[in-house]
Coordinates of N, CA, C and O in Angstrom, one line a residue:
X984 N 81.3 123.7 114.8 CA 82.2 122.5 115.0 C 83.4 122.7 114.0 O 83.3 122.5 112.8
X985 N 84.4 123.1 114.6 CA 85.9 122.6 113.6 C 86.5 121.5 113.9 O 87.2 121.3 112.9
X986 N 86.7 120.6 114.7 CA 87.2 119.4 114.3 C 86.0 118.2 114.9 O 85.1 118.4 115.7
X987 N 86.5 117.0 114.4 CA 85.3 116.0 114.6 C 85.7 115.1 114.5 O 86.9 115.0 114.2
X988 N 84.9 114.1 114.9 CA 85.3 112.3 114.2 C 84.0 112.2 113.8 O 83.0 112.2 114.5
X989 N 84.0 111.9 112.3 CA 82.9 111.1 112.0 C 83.1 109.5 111.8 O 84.2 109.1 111.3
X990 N 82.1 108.9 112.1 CA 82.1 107.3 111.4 C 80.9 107.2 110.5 O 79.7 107.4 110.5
X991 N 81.9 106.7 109.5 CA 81.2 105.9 107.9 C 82.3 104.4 107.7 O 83.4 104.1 107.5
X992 N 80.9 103.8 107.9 CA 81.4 102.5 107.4 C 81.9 101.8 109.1 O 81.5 101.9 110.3
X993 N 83.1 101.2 108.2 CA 83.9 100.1 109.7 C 84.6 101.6 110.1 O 84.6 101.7 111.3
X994 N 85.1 102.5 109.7 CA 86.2 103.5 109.9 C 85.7 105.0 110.4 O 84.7 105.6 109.9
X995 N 86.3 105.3 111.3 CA 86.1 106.8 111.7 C 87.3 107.4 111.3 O 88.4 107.0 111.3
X996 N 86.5 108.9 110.7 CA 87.3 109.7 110.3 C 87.6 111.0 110.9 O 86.6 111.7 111.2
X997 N 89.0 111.5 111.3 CA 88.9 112.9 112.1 C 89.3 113.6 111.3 O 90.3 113.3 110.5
X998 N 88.6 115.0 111.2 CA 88.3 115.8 110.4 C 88.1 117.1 110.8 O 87.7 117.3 111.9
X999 N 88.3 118.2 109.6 CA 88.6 119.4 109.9 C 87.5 120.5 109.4 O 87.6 120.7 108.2
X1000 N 86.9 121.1 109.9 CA 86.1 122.1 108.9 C 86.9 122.8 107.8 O 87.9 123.5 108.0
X1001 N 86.4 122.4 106.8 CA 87.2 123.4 105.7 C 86.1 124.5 105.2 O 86.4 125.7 105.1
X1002 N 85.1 124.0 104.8 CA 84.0 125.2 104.0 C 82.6 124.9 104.2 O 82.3 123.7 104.2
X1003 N 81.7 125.9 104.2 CA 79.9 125.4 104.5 C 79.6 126.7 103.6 O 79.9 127.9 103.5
X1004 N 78.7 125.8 102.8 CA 77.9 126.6 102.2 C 76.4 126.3 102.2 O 76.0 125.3 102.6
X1005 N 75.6 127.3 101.7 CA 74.1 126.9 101.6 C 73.2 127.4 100.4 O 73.2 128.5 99.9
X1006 N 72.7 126.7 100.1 CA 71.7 127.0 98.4 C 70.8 127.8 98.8 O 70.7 128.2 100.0
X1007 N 70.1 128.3 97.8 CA 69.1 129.1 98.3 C 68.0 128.5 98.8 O 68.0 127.2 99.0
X1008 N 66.6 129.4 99.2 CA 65.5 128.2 99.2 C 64.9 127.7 97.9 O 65.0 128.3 96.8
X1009 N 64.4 126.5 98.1 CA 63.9 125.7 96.8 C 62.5 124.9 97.4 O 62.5 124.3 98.4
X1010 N 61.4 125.1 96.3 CA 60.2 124.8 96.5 C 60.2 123.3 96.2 O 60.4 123.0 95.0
X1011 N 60.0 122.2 97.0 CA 59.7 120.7 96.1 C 57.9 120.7 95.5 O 56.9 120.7 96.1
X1012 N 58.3 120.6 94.0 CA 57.5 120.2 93.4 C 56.6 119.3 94.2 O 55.4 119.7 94.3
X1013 N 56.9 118.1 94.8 CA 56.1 116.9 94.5 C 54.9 117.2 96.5 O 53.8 116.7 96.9
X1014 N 55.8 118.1 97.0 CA 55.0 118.1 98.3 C 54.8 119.3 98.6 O 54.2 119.6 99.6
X1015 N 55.2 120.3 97.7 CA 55.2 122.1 97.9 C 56.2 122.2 98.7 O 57.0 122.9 98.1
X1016 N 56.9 121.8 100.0 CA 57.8 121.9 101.0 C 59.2 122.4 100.5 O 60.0 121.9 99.7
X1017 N 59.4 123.6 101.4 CA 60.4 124.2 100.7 C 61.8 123.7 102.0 O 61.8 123.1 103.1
X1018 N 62.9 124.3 101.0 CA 64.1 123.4 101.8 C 65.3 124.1 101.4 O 65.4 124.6 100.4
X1019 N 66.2 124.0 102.3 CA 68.0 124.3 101.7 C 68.9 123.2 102.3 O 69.0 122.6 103.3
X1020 N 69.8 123.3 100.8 CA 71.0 122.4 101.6 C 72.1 123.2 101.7 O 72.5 124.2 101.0
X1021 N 72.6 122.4 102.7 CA 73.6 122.4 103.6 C 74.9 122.0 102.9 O 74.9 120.7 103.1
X1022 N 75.9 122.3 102.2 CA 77.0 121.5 101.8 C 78.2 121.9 102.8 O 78.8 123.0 102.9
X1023 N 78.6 120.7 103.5 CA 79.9 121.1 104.4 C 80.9 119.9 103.7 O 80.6 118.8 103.3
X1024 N 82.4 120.9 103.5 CA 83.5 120.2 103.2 C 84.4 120.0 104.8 O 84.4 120.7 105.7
X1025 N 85.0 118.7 104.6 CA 85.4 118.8 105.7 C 86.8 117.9 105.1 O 86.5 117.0 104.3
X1026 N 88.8 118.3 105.6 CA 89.6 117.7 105.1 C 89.9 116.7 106.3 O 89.9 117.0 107.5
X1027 N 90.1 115.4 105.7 CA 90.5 114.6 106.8 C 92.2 114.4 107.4 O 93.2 114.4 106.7
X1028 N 92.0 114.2 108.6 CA 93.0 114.1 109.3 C 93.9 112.4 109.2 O 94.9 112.1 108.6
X1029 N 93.3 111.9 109.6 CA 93.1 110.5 109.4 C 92.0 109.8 109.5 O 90.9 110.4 109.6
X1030 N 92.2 108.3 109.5 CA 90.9 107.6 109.6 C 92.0 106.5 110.3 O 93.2 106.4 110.3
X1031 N 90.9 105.7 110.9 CA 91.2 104.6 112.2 C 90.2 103.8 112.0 O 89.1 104.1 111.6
X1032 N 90.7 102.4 112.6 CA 89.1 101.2 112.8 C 89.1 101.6 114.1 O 89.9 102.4 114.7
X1033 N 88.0 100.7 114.9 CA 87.7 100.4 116.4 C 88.9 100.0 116.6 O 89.8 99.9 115.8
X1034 N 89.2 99.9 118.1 CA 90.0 99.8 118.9 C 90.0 98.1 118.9 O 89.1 97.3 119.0
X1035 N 91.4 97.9 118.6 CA 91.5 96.2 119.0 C 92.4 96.1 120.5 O 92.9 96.9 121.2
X1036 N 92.2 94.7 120.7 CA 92.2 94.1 122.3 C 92.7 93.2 121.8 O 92.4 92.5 120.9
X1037 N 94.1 93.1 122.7 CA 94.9 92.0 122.6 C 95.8 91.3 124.0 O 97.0 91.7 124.4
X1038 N 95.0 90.5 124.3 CA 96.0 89.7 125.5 C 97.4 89.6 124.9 O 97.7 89.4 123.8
X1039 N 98.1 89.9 125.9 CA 100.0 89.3 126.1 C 100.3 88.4 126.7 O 99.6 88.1 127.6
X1040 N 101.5 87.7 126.2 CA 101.5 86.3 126.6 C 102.9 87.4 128.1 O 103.7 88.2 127.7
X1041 N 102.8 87.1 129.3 CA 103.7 88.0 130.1 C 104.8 86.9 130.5 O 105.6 87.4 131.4
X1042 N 105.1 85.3 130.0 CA 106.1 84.1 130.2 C 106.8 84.3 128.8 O 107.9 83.7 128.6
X1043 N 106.2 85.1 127.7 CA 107.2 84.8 126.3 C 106.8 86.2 125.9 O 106.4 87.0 126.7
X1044 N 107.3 86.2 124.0 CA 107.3 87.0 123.2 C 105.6 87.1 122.6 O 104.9 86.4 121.9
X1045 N 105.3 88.0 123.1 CA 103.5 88.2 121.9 C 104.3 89.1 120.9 O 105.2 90.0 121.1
X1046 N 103.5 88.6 119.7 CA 103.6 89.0 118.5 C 102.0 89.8 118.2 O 100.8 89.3 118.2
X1047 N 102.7 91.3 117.8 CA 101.2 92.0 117.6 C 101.5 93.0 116.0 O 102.4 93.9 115.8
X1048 N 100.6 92.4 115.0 CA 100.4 93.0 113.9 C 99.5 94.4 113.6 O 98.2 94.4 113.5
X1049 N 100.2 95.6 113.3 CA 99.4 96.8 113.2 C 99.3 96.9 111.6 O 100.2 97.2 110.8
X1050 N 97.6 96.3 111.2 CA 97.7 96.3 110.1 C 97.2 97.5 109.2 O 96.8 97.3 108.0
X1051 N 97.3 98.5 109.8 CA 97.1 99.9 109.9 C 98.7 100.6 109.2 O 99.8 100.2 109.4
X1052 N 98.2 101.8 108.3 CA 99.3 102.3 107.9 C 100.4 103.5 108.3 O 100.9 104.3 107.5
X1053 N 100.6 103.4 109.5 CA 100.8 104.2 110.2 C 101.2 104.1 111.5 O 100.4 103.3 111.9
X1054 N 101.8 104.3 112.4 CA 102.2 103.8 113.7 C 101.6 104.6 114.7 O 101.7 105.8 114.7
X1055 N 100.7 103.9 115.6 CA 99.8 104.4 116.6 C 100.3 104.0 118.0 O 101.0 103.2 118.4
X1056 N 99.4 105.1 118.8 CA 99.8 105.0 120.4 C 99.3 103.7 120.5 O 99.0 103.0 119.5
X1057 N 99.4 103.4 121.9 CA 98.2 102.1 122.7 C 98.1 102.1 124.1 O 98.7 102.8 124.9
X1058 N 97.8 101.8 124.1 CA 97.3 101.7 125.9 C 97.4 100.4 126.6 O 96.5 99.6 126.4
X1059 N 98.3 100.1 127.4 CA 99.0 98.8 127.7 C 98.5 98.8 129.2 O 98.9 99.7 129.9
X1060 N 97.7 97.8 129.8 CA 97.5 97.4 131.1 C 97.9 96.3 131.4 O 98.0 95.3 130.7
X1061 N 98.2 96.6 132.7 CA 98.6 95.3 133.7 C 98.0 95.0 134.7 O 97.8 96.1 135.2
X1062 N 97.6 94.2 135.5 CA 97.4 93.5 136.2 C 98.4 93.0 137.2 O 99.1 92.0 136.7
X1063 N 98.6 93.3 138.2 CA 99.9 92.6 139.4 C 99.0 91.6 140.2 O 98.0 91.9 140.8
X1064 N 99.7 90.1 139.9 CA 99.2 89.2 140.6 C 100.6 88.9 141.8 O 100.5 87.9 142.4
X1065 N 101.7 89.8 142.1 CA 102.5 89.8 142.7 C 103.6 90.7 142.7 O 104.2 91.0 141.7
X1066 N 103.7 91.2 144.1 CA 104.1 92.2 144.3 C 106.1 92.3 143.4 O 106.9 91.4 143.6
X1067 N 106.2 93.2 142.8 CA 107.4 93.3 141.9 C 108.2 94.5 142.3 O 107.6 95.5 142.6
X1068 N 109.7 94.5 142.4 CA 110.7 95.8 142.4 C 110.3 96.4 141.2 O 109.7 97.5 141.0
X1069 N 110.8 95.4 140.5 CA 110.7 96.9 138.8 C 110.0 95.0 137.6 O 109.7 93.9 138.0
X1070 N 109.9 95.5 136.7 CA 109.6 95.0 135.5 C 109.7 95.7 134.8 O 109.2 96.8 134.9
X1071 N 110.6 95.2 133.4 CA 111.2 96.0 132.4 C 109.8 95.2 130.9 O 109.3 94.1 130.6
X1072 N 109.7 96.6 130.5 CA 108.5 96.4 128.9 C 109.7 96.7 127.7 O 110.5 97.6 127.7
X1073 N 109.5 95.4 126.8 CA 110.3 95.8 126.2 C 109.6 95.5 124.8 O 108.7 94.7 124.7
X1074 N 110.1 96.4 123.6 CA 109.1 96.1 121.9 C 107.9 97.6 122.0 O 107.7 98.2 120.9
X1075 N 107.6 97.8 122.6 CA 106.5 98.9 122.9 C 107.6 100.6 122.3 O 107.3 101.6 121.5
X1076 N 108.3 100.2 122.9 CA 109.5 101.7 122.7 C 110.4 101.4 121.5 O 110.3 100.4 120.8
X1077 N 111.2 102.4 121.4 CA 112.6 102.2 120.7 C 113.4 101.3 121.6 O 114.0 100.4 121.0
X1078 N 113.6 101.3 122.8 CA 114.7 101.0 124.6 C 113.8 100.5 124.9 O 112.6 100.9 124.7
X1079 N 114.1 99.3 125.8 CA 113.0 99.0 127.1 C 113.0 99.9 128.1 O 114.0 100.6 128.2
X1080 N 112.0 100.0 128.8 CA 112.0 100.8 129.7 C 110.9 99.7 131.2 O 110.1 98.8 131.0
X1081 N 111.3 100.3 132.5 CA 111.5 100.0 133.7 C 110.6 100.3 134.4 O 110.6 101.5 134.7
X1082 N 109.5 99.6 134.8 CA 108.6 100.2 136.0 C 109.1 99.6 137.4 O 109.7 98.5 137.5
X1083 N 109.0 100.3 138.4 CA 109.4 99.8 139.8 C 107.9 100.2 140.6 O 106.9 100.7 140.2
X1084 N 108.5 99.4 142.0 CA 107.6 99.4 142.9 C 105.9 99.3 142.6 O 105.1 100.2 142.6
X1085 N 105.6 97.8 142.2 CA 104.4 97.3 141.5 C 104.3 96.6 142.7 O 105.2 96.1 143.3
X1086 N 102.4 96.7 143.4 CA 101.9 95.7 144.8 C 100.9 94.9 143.7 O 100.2 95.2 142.8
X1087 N 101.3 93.8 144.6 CA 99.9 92.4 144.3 C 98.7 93.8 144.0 O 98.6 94.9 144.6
X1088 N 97.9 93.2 143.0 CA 96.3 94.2 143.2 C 96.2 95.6 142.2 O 95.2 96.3 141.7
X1089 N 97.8 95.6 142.2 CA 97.8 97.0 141.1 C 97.2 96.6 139.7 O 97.1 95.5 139.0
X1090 N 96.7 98.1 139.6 CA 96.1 98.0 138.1 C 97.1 99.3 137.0 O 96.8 100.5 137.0
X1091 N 98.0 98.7 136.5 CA 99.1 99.9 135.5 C 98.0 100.0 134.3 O 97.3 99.2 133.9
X1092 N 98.2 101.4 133.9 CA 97.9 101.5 132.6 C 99.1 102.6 132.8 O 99.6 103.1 133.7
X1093 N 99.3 102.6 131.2 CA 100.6 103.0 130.1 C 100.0 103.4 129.4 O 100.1 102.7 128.4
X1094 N 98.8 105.0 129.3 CA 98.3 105.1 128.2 C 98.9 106.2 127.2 O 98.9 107.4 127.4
X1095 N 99.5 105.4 125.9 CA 100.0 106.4 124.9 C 99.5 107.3 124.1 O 100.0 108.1 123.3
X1096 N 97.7 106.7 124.6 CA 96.9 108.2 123.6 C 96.8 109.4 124.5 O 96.7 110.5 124.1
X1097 N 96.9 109.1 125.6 CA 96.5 110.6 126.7 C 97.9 110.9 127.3 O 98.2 111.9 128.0
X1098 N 98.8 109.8 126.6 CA 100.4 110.4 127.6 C 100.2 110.2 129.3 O 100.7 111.1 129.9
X1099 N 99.8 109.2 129.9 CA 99.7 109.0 131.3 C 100.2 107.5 131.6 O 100.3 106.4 131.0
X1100 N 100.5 107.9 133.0 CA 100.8 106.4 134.0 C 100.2 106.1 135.0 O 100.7 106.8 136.0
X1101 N 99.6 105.5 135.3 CA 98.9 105.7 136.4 C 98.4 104.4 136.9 O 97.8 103.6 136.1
X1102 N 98.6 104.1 138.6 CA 98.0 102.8 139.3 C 96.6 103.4 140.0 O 96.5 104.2 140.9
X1103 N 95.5 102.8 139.4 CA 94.6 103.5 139.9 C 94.4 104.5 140.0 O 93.8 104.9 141.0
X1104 N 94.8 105.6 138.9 CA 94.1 107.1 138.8 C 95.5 107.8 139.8 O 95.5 109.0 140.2
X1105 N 96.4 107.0 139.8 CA 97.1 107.7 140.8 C 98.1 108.0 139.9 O 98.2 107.3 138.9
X1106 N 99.1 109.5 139.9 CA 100.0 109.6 138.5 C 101.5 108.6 139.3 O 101.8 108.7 140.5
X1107 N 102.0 107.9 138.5 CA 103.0 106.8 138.6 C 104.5 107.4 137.4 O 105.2 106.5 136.8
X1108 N 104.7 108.6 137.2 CA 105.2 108.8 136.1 C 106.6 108.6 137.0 O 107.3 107.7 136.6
X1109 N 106.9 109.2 138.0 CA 108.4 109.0 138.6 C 108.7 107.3 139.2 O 109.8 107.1 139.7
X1110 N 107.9 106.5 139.2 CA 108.3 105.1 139.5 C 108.8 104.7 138.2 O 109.0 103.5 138.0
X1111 N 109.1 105.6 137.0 CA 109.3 104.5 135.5 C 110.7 105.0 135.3 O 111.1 106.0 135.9
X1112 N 111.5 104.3 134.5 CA 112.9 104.6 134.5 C 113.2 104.2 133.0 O 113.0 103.2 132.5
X1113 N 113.7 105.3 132.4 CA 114.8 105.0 131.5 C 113.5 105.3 129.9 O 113.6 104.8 128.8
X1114 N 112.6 105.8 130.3 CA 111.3 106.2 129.7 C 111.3 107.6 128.8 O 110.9 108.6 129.4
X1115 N 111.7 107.6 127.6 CA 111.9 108.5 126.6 C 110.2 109.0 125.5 O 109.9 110.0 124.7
X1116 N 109.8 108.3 125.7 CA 108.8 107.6 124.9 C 107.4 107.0 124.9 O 107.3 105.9 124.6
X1117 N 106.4 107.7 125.2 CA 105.3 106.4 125.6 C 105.2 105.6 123.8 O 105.4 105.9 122.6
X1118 N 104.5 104.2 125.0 CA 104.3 103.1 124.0 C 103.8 103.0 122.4 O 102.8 103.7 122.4
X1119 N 103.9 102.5 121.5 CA 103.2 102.5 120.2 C 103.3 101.4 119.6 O 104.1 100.5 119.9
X1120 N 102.6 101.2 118.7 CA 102.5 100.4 117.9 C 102.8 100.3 116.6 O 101.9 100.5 115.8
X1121 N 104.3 100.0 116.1 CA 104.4 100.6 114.5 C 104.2 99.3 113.8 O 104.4 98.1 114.1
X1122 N 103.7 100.1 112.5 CA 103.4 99.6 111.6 C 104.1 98.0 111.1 O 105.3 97.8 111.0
X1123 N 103.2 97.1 110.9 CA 103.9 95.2 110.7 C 103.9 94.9 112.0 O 103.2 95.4 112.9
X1124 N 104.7 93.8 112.0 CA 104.8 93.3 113.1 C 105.5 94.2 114.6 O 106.3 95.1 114.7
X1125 N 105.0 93.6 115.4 CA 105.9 93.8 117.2 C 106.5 92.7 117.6 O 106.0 91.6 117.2
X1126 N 107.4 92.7 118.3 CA 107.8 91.4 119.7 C 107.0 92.6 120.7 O 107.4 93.8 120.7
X1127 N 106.0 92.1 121.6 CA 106.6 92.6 123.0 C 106.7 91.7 124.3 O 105.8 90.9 124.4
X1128 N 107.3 91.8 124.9 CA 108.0 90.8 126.2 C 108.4 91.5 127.3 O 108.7 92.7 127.2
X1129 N 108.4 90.9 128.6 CA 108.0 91.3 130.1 C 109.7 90.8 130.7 O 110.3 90.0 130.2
X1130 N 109.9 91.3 131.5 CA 111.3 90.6 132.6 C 110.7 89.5 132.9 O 111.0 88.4 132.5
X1131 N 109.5 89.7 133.8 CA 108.5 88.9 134.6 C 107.5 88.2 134.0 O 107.1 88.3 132.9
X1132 N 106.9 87.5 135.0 CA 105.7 87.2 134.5 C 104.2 87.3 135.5 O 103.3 86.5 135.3
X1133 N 104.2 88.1 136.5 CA 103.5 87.8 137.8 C 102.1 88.5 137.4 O 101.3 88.8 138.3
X1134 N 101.9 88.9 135.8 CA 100.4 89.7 136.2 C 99.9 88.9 135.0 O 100.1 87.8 134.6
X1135 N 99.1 89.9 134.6 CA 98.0 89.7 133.5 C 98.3 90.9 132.6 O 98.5 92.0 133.2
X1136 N 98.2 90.9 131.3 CA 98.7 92.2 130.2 C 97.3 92.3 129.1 O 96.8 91.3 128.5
X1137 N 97.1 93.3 129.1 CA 96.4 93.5 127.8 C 96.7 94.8 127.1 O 96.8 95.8 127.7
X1138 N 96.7 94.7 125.7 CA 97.1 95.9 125.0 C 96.0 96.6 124.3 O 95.1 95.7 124.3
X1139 N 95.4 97.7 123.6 CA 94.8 98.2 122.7 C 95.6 99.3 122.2 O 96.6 99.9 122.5
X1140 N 94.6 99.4 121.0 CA 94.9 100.4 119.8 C 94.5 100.4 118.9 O 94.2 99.4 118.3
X1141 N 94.1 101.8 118.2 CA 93.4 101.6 116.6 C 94.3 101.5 115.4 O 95.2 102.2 115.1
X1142 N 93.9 100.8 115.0 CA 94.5 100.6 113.5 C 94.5 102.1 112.6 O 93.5 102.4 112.0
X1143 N 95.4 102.9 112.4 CA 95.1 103.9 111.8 C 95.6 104.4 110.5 O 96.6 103.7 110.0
X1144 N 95.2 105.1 109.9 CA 95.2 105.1 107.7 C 95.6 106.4 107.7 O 95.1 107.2 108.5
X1145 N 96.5 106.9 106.7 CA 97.1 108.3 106.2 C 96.7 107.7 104.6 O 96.9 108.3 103.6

């Protein structure tokens, strides 16, 4: 194994093999049973909490706090409760940026940890316009806000530590 995530505690850490060593054998006194340890170093990459879940308000401004030290992807879904030309996401990027051609029923995800777009598994990258950037979450506060308002939004993302 060279890279990993371990979890200790609330926090997982991703991590790197650096060095493994091993003692010799050693007899325990108290049960005769003999044994070696294992010493592995491992340098960490970062560390992250669980993934938080956050409804969008898609009629106003949601305000979303990354209280995490570092600015992380996220993964932004929608919901189409009505069929849309385009809907512009704005707060997520540096620029707003433009999805077109949205049906009643679609399910968008915007995922910024795997870099994809997709309505149902389907790739959706040439319906987006003006898209430099997938989504993140930096550090303090966000605005993010919709043109529209015809679906349902939810956001995630891990809080992540350097």
């Amino acid at each position: 194994v060279r890279e990993s995530v371990i979890k200790f505690g609330n926090f997982y850490y991703k991590v790197r093999l650096n060095n493994i060593t091993v003692q010799d054998v050693t007899k325990d006194s108290l049960n005769n049973n003999y044994y070696q340890l294992l010493n592995v170093q491992f340098i960490i990459d970062i560390k992250y909490k669980d993934s938080v879940k956050e409804t969008l308000n898609p009629s106003g401004i949601t305000q979303i706090t990354n209280k995490g030290n570092k600015d992380v992807p996220c993964i932004l879904t929608i919901t189409v409760s009505q069929s849309m030309i385009d809907l512009v996401i704005q707060g997520l990027t540096d620029k707003p940026f433009t999805v077109k051609n949205l049906n009643s029923g679609d399910v968008l995800i915007i995922d910024g940890e795997n870099q994809t777009i997709s309505i149902d598994g389907v790739n959706k990258f040439n319906d987006v316009e003006n898209f430099w950037e997938f989504p993140r979450i930096k550090v303090g506060s966000n605005s993010v806000s919709f043109s529209k308002s015809y679906f349902t939004a939810n956001i995630s993302y891990k809080p992540t530590f350097v």
